[in-house]
Amino acid sequence: MATIASDIETSSIADGGLSMGHLALHYGTPEDGPAAARLLQIAGLTETQMLPLPGGNFYRFVVAKGHFGRGDGIVYLSCLPEPQQKLIAAIHAALRVGTGDEHEAVVAYRAMMAQDFEASFHFGFLVESLEELEKMVLTLRDLAENDPVFKGRLNIGMNRARRGDVAVDARLDASPVFGEATRYAYGSAGVQVFVETDLIRAGQLGENMYLEFDYVFPDRHSHILSVVEL
Ligand SMILES: [Fe+2]
């Protein structure tokens, strides 16, 4: 059963007085900016500003048009600042990242991420329509296979809902996307799509970003995002 931790003594902001504000993402080189921005547009975000800068475009996106003039629901996208590029390069050199002799900690980290897309830093969006989420996956798969800009730069994974809800199981079995999924979420009545891409640079090695897109079936009180099941 879900519980809500008591926050009476520790919270300085009243319930309802807080929302998710913004996420700052970075692409690796100025040339990657337009493709990274296109990926966010395909994922449903609306670009509200594009500021051309010598070191790479600066973009502002919102998750829904209602956030245009607000301070929440925002995703910023800009080029990695030079000091961070240098830090990543230094980490890579020290840990022999990308060579055949990577530090054992790098090998273990990669093994962990190969098992679970959301084991480390990632960001999740909630999608209202399963059909639109399926369409997004098909679009990204097509781009990853056929578009030179995206080829080799997207890795798409997914978890389907744990079995046990007849209607959910039937819908997902018939899905052009989730019907073939072999991985299961840590919960019921929802699905997760993961887009791993090096068009956006984040994570412990500064190599890629994991974006998550979830859908929750309506009228289920217990689902993947409300209760984690082991
Ligand atoms: Fe997640």
Tab-separated table of N, CA and C in Angstrom, residues 42-163:
chain	number	residue	atom	x	y	z
A	42	ILE	N	9.888	15.991	-31.654
A	42	ILE	CA	9.220	14.718	-31.976
A	42	ILE	C	8.618	14.123	-30.709
A	43	ALA	N	9.298	14.353	-29.590
A	43	ALA	CA	8.811	13.826	-28.308
A	43	ALA	C	7.641	14.640	-27.758
A	44	GLY	N	7.216	15.663	-28.479
A	44	GLY	CA	6.016	16.389	-28.083
A	44	GLY	C	6.242	17.724	-27.424
A	45	LEU	N	7.507	18.104	-27.226
A	45	LEU	CA	7.758	19.402	-26.599
A	45	LEU	C	7.619	20.521	-27.635
A	46	THR	N	7.223	21.685	-27.166
A	46	THR	CA	7.039	22.842	-28.044
A	46	THR	C	8.199	23.808	-27.860
A	47	GLU	N	8.849	24.137	-28.968
A	47	GLU	CA	9.961	25.091	-28.909
A	47	GLU	C	9.387	26.504	-28.847
A	48	THR	N	9.752	27.249	-27.794
A	48	THR	CA	9.233	28.608	-27.648
A	48	THR	C	10.291	29.659	-27.949
A	49	GLN	N	11.553	29.246	-27.983
A	49	GLN	CA	12.621	30.199	-28.259
A	49	GLN	C	13.839	29.460	-28.786
A	50	MET	N	14.490	30.107	-29.770
A	50	MET	CA	15.775	29.597	-30.265
A	50	MET	C	16.681	30.798	-30.426
A	51	LEU	N	17.708	30.798	-29.620
A	51	LEU	CA	18.647	31.916	-29.609
A	51	LEU	C	19.944	31.437	-30.265
A	52	PRO	N	20.245	31.943	-31.479
A	52	PRO	CA	21.503	31.489	-32.105
A	52	PRO	C	22.695	32.101	-31.371
A	53	LEU	N	23.601	31.262	-30.943
A	53	LEU	CA	24.808	31.734	-30.256
A	53	LEU	C	26.030	31.143	-30.965
A	54	PRO	N	27.152	31.827	-30.893
A	54	PRO	CA	28.352	31.327	-31.591
A	54	PRO	C	28.749	29.917	-31.144
A	55	GLY	N	28.531	29.619	-29.874
A	55	GLY	CA	28.923	28.298	-29.356
A	55	GLY	C	27.832	27.258	-29.477
A	56	GLY	N	26.768	27.562	-30.205
A	56	GLY	CA	25.657	26.615	-30.338
A	56	GLY	C	24.342	27.246	-29.897
A	57	ASN	N	23.261	26.896	-30.574
A	57	ASN	CA	21.958	27.496	-30.283
A	57	ASN	C	21.503	27.205	-28.857
A	58	PHE	N	20.784	28.176	-28.298
A	58	PHE	CA	20.120	27.994	-27.002
A	58	PHE	C	18.630	27.858	-27.277
A	59	TYR	N	18.024	26.807	-26.763
A	59	TYR	CA	16.603	26.544	-27.002
A	59	TYR	C	15.833	26.532	-25.683
A	60	ARG	N	14.584	26.989	-25.791
A	60	ARG	CA	13.647	26.821	-24.673
A	60	ARG	C	12.436	26.054	-25.192
A	61	PHE	N	12.070	25.010	-24.482
A	61	PHE	CA	10.897	24.203	-24.817
A	61	PHE	C	9.940	24.197	-23.636
A	62	VAL	N	8.671	23.947	-23.915
A	62	VAL	CA	7.713	23.691	-22.834
A	62	VAL	C	7.008	22.357	-23.107
A	63	VAL	N	6.583	21.710	-22.033
A	63	VAL	CA	5.939	20.406	-22.195
A	63	VAL	C	4.518	20.539	-22.735
A	64	ALA	N	3.912	21.717	-22.555
A	64	ALA	CA	2.589	21.987	-23.112
A	64	ALA	C	2.490	23.487	-23.344
A	65	LYS	N	1.694	23.866	-24.354
A	65	LYS	CA	1.649	25.293	-24.727
A	65	LYS	C	1.188	26.189	-23.582
A	66	GLY	N	0.426	25.642	-22.647
A	66	GLY	CA	-0.029	26.417	-21.491
A	66	GLY	C	1.115	26.901	-20.613
A	67	HIS	N	2.291	26.330	-20.814
A	67	HIS	CA	3.457	26.731	-20.010
A	67	HIS	C	4.275	27.822	-20.684
A	68	PHE	N	3.797	28.291	-21.831
A	68	PHE	CA	4.587	29.250	-22.622
A	68	PHE	C	5.104	30.406	-21.766
A	69	GLY	N	4.209	31.061	-21.035
A	69	GLY	CA	4.608	32.231	-20.260
A	69	GLY	C	4.824	31.936	-18.789
A	70	ARG	N	4.921	30.655	-18.462
A	70	ARG	CA	5.054	30.271	-17.059
A	70	ARG	C	6.504	29.957	-16.718
A	71	GLY	N	6.711	29.590	-15.479
A	71	GLY	CA	8.062	29.258	-15.018
A	71	GLY	C	8.251	27.781	-14.748
A	72	ASP	N	7.265	26.990	-15.154
A	72	ASP	CA	7.422	25.541	-14.968
A	72	ASP	C	7.120	24.806	-16.267
A	73	GLY	N	7.393	23.525	-16.260
A	73	GLY	CA	7.171	22.723	-17.468
A	73	GLY	C	8.142	23.069	-18.588
A	74	ILE	N	9.327	23.528	-18.218
A	74	ILE	CA	10.302	24.031	-19.206
A	74	ILE	C	11.474	23.062	-19.357
A	75	VAL	N	11.956	22.929	-20.582
A	75	VAL	CA	13.214	22.232	-20.848
A	75	VAL	C	14.121	23.185	-21.621
A	76	TYR	N	15.278	23.459	-21.072
A	76	TYR	CA	16.276	24.261	-21.779
A	76	TYR	C	17.251	23.309	-22.459
A	77	LEU	N	17.754	23.739	-23.589
A	77	LEU	CA	18.713	22.912	-24.328
A	77	LEU	C	19.807	23.824	-24.872
A	78	SER	N	21.036	23.515	-24.520
A	78	SER	CA	22.151	24.339	-24.993
A	78	SER	C	23.384	23.457	-25.140
A	79	CYS	N	24.428	24.041	-25.719
A	79	CYS	CA	25.657	23.261	-25.938
A	79	CYS	C	26.414	23.110	-24.617
A	80	LEU	N	27.067	21.998	-24.459
A	80	LEU	CA	27.893	21.789	-23.259
A	80	LEU	C	28.877	22.943	-23.112
A	81	PRO	N	28.928	23.582	-21.959
A	81	PRO	CA	29.933	24.625	-21.773
A	81	PRO	C	31.340	24.029	-21.793
A	82	GLU	N	32.286	24.860	-22.232
A	82	GLU	CA	33.648	24.348	-22.445
A	82	GLU	C	34.265	23.713	-21.189
A	83	PRO	N	34.131	24.336	-20.000
A	83	PRO	CA	34.718	23.690	-18.818
A	83	PRO	C	34.163	22.278	-18.585
A	84	GLN	N	32.885	22.087	-18.897
A	84	GLN	CA	32.305	20.752	-18.712
A	84	GLN	C	32.821	19.787	-19.776
A	85	GLN	N	33.007	20.284	-20.984
A	85	GLN	CA	33.600	19.441	-22.029
A	85	GLN	C	34.992	18.981	-21.596
A	86	LYS	N	35.738	19.902	-21.014
A	86	LYS	CA	37.100	19.563	-20.579
A	86	LYS	C	37.082	18.579	-19.417
A	87	LEU	N	36.130	18.762	-18.523
A	87	LEU	CA	36.004	17.823	-17.397
A	87	LEU	C	35.688	16.422	-17.904
A	88	ILE	N	34.745	16.339	-18.844
A	88	ILE	CA	34.384	15.026	-19.406
A	88	ILE	C	35.590	14.396	-20.098
A	89	ALA	N	36.331	15.215	-20.838
A	89	ALA	CA	37.523	14.698	-21.529
A	89	ALA	C	38.547	14.185	-20.520
A	90	ALA	N	38.690	14.906	-19.409
A	90	ALA	CA	39.659	14.485	-18.386
A	90	ALA	C	39.219	13.179	-17.726
A	91	ILE	N	37.931	13.056	-17.463
A	91	ILE	CA	37.403	11.813	-16.879
A	91	ILE	C	37.630	10.654	-17.849
A	92	HIS	N	37.346	10.910	-19.122
A	92	HIS	CA	37.515	9.853	-20.123
A	92	HIS	C	38.974	9.411	-20.210
A	93	ALA	N	39.883	10.398	-20.187
A	93	ALA	CA	41.312	10.056	-20.282
A	93	ALA	C	41.750	9.256	-19.057
A	94	ALA	N	41.318	9.703	-17.875
A	94	ALA	CA	41.758	9.050	-16.640
A	94	ALA	C	41.214	7.630	-16.523
A	95	LEU	N	40.004	7.424	-17.010
A	95	LEU	CA	39.358	6.113	-16.869
A	95	LEU	C	39.419	5.299	-18.164
A	96	ARG	N	40.156	5.814	-19.134
A	96	ARG	CA	40.371	5.125	-20.416
A	96	ARG	C	39.041	4.801	-21.106
A	97	VAL	N	38.098	5.735	-20.995
A	97	VAL	CA	36.765	5.532	-21.567
A	97	VAL	C	36.863	5.472	-23.092
A	98	GLY	N	36.206	4.498	-23.662
A	98	GLY	CA	36.193	4.367	-25.116
A	98	GLY	C	37.348	3.547	-25.658
A	99	THR	N	38.233	3.101	-24.781
A	99	THR	CA	39.336	2.240	-25.227
A	99	THR	C	38.963	0.780	-24.931
A	100	GLY	N	39.819	-0.110	-25.300
A	100	GLY	CA	39.579	-1.521	-25.000
A	100	GLY	C	39.964	-1.885	-23.580
A	101	ASP	N	40.408	-0.894	-22.836
A	101	ASP	CA	40.899	-1.149	-21.479
A	101	ASP	C	40.258	-0.170	-20.496
A	102	GLU	N	38.934	-0.087	-20.556
A	102	GLU	CA	38.232	0.856	-19.680
A	102	GLU	C	38.398	0.452	-18.215
A	103	HIS	N	38.452	1.450	-17.349
A	103	HIS	CA	38.528	1.211	-15.900
A	103	HIS	C	37.385	0.281	-15.482
A	104	GLU	N	37.653	-0.568	-14.512
A	104	GLU	CA	36.641	-1.572	-14.124
A	104	GLU	C	35.340	-0.927	-13.633
A	105	ALA	N	35.456	0.269	-13.074
A	105	ALA	CA	34.239	0.961	-12.624
A	105	ALA	C	33.384	1.374	-13.821
A	106	VAL	N	34.023	1.721	-14.928
A	106	VAL	CA	33.294	2.088	-16.147
A	106	VAL	C	32.613	0.849	-16.721
A	107	VAL	N	33.328	-0.261	-16.719
A	107	VAL	CA	32.765	-1.509	-17.235
A	107	VAL	C	31.525	-1.899	-16.424
A	108	ALA	N	31.634	-1.775	-15.102
A	108	ALA	CA	30.508	-2.137	-14.231
A	108	ALA	C	29.330	-1.183	-14.424
A	109	TYR	N	29.628	0.100	-14.623
A	109	TYR	CA	28.569	1.094	-14.849
A	109	TYR	C	27.839	0.792	-16.157
A	110	ARG	N	28.598	0.479	-17.186
A	110	ARG	CA	27.978	0.156	-18.478
A	110	ARG	C	27.097	-1.090	-18.357
A	111	ALA	N	27.579	-2.076	-17.609
A	111	ALA	CA	26.804	-3.310	-17.438
A	111	ALA	C	25.488	-3.016	-16.721
A	112	MET	N	25.561	-2.139	-15.722
A	112	MET	CA	24.346	-1.764	-14.993
A	112	MET	C	23.352	-1.083	-15.932
A	113	MET	N	23.834	-0.135	-16.737
A	113	MET	CA	22.941	0.616	-17.625
A	113	MET	C	22.360	-0.274	-18.724
A	114	ALA	N	23.119	-1.286	-19.126
A	114	ALA	CA	22.617	-2.201	-20.151
A	114	ALA	C	21.451	-3.035	-19.612
A	115	GLN	N	21.438	-3.240	-18.289
A	115	GLN	CA	20.367	-4.012	-17.648
A	115	GLN	C	19.128	-3.166	-17.400
A	116	ASP	N	19.326	-1.878	-17.173
A	116	ASP	CA	18.221	-1.039	-16.716
A	116	ASP	C	18.464	0.409	-17.146
A	117	PHE	N	17.662	0.878	-18.114
A	117	PHE	CA	17.834	2.227	-18.651
A	117	PHE	C	17.726	3.305	-17.577
A	118	GLU	N	16.937	3.025	-16.525
A	118	GLU	CA	16.691	4.081	-15.546
A	118	GLU	C	17.471	3.857	-14.253
A	119	ALA	N	18.565	3.105	-14.352
A	119	ALA	CA	19.357	2.822	-13.149
A	119	ALA	C	20.117	4.048	-12.672
A	120	SER	N	20.386	4.993	-13.554
A	120	SER	CA	21.105	6.198	-13.151
A	120	SER	C	20.323	7.423	-13.620
A	121	PHE	N	20.994	8.536	-13.798
A	121	PHE	CA	20.290	9.781	-14.106
A	121	PHE	C	19.450	9.654	-15.375
A	122	HIS	N	18.198	10.045	-15.279
A	122	HIS	CA	17.318	10.073	-16.448
A	122	HIS	C	16.169	11.008	-16.130
A	123	PHE	N	15.380	11.333	-17.144
A	123	PHE	CA	14.242	12.222	-16.921
A	123	PHE	C	13.015	11.616	-17.577
A	124	GLY	N	11.907	11.598	-16.843
A	124	GLY	CA	10.696	10.966	-17.343
A	124	GLY	C	9.593	11.958	-17.660
A	125	PHE	N	8.931	11.738	-18.798
A	125	PHE	CA	7.733	12.500	-19.173
A	125	PHE	C	6.534	11.560	-19.080
A	126	LEU	N	5.392	12.127	-18.744
A	126	LEU	CA	4.149	11.356	-18.746
A	126	LEU	C	3.361	11.725	-19.998
A	127	VAL	N	2.965	10.711	-20.763
A	127	VAL	CA	2.250	10.924	-22.025
A	127	VAL	C	0.778	10.546	-21.818
A	128	GLU	N	-0.125	11.388	-22.268
A	128	GLU	CA	-1.556	11.157	-22.029
A	128	GLU	C	-2.154	10.083	-22.932
A	129	SER	N	-1.557	9.889	-24.111
A	129	SER	CA	-2.156	8.990	-25.098
A	129	SER	C	-1.212	7.838	-25.427
A	130	LEU	N	-1.691	6.618	-25.252
A	130	LEU	CA	-0.870	5.454	-25.602
A	130	LEU	C	-0.634	5.406	-27.111
A	131	GLU	N	-1.668	5.766	-27.876
A	131	GLU	CA	-1.541	5.735	-29.334
A	131	GLU	C	-0.454	6.716	-29.791
A	132	GLU	N	-0.422	7.888	-29.192
A	132	GLU	CA	0.598	8.860	-29.585
A	132	GLU	C	1.991	8.404	-29.143
A	133	LEU	N	2.060	7.752	-28.002
A	133	LEU	CA	3.352	7.223	-27.555
A	133	LEU	C	3.841	6.147	-28.533
A	134	GLU	N	2.934	5.293	-28.970
A	134	GLU	CA	3.304	4.262	-29.943
A	134	GLU	C	3.768	4.901	-31.249
A	135	LYS	N	3.055	5.954	-31.668
A	135	LYS	CA	3.427	6.651	-32.909
A	135	LYS	C	4.820	7.266	-32.777
A	136	MET	N	5.112	7.819	-31.611
A	136	MET	CA	6.431	8.410	-31.387
A	136	MET	C	7.528	7.347	-31.518
A	137	VAL	N	7.295	6.183	-30.932
A	137	VAL	CA	8.297	5.117	-31.001
A	137	VAL	C	8.524	4.691	-32.452
A	138	LEU	N	7.435	4.538	-33.206
A	138	LEU	CA	7.572	4.125	-34.612
A	138	LEU	C	8.321	5.184	-35.410
A	139	THR	N	8.034	6.454	-35.135
A	139	THR	CA	8.735	7.551	-35.821
A	139	THR	C	10.217	7.524	-35.499
A	140	LEU	N	10.544	7.378	-34.220
A	140	LEU	CA	11.960	7.388	-33.820
A	140	LEU	C	12.700	6.166	-34.367
A	141	ARG	N	12.017	5.030	-34.381
A	141	ARG	CA	12.645	3.827	-34.952
A	141	ARG	C	12.969	4.048	-36.432
A	142	ASP	N	12.017	4.657	-37.136
A	142	ASP	CA	12.218	4.920	-38.559
A	142	ASP	C	13.398	5.877	-38.755
A	143	LEU	N	13.455	6.931	-37.950
A	143	LEU	CA	14.563	7.886	-38.061
A	143	LEU	C	15.891	7.213	-37.739
A	144	ALA	N	15.891	6.386	-36.708
A	144	ALA	CA	17.134	5.715	-36.296
A	144	ALA	C	17.655	4.785	-37.393
A	145	GLU	N	16.730	4.266	-38.197
A	145	GLU	CA	17.149	3.351	-39.261
A	145	GLU	C	17.466	4.061	-40.560
A	146	ASN	N	16.728	5.130	-40.849
A	146	ASN	CA	16.794	5.699	-42.199
A	146	ASN	C	17.292	7.132	-42.306
A	147	ASP	N	17.337	7.863	-41.225
A	147	ASP	CA	17.730	9.272	-41.316
A	147	ASP	C	19.202	9.412	-40.923
A	148	PRO	N	20.018	9.957	-41.818
A	148	PRO	CA	21.460	10.049	-41.509
A	148	PRO	C	21.757	10.854	-40.252
A	149	VAL	N	20.874	11.797	-39.916
A	149	VAL	CA	21.102	12.617	-38.723
A	149	VAL	C	20.923	11.792	-37.441
A	150	PHE	N	20.003	10.832	-37.484
A	150	PHE	CA	19.678	10.070	-36.274
A	150	PHE	C	20.280	8.663	-36.262
A	151	LYS	N	20.765	8.238	-37.399
A	151	LYS	CA	21.276	6.871	-37.506
A	151	LYS	C	22.396	6.630	-36.484
A	152	GLY	N	22.258	5.576	-35.706
A	152	GLY	CA	23.285	5.224	-34.734
A	152	GLY	C	23.294	6.095	-33.490
A	153	ARG	N	22.301	6.978	-33.366
A	153	ARG	CA	22.332	7.910	-32.237
A	153	ARG	C	21.140	7.751	-31.309
A	154	LEU	N	20.297	6.793	-31.603
A	154	LEU	CA	19.130	6.537	-30.746
A	154	LEU	C	19.088	5.054	-30.396
A	155	ASN	N	18.851	4.762	-29.153
A	155	ASN	CA	18.639	3.383	-28.724
A	155	ASN	C	17.331	3.365	-27.944
A	156	ILE	N	16.355	2.657	-28.470
A	156	ILE	CA	15.020	2.703	-27.876
A	156	ILE	C	14.724	1.407	-27.143
A	157	GLY	N	14.322	1.545	-25.898
A	157	GLY	CA	13.953	0.381	-25.110
A	157	GLY	C	12.598	0.602	-24.470
A	158	MET	N	12.052	-0.455	-23.892
A	158	MET	CA	10.742	-0.283	-23.257
A	158	MET	C	10.460	-1.371	-22.237
A	159	ASN	N	9.605	-1.020	-21.295
A	159	ASN	CA	9.069	-1.975	-20.329
A	159	ASN	C	7.554	-1.958	-20.461
A	160	ARG	N	6.962	-3.107	-20.561
A	160	ARG	CA	5.498	-3.152	-20.559
A	160	ARG	C	5.002	-3.442	-19.146
A	161	ALA	N	3.694	-3.270	-18.946
A	161	ALA	CA	3.123	-3.468	-17.614
A	161	ALA	C	3.219	-4.928	-17.194
A	162	ARG	N	3.399	-5.131	-15.922
A	162	ARG	CA	3.354	-6.509	-15.422
A	162	ARG	C	2.018	-7.141	-15.758
A	163	ARG	N	2.043	-8.403	-16.082
A	163	ARG	CA	0.814	-9.086	-16.469
A	163	ARG	C	-0.122	-9.272	-15.267
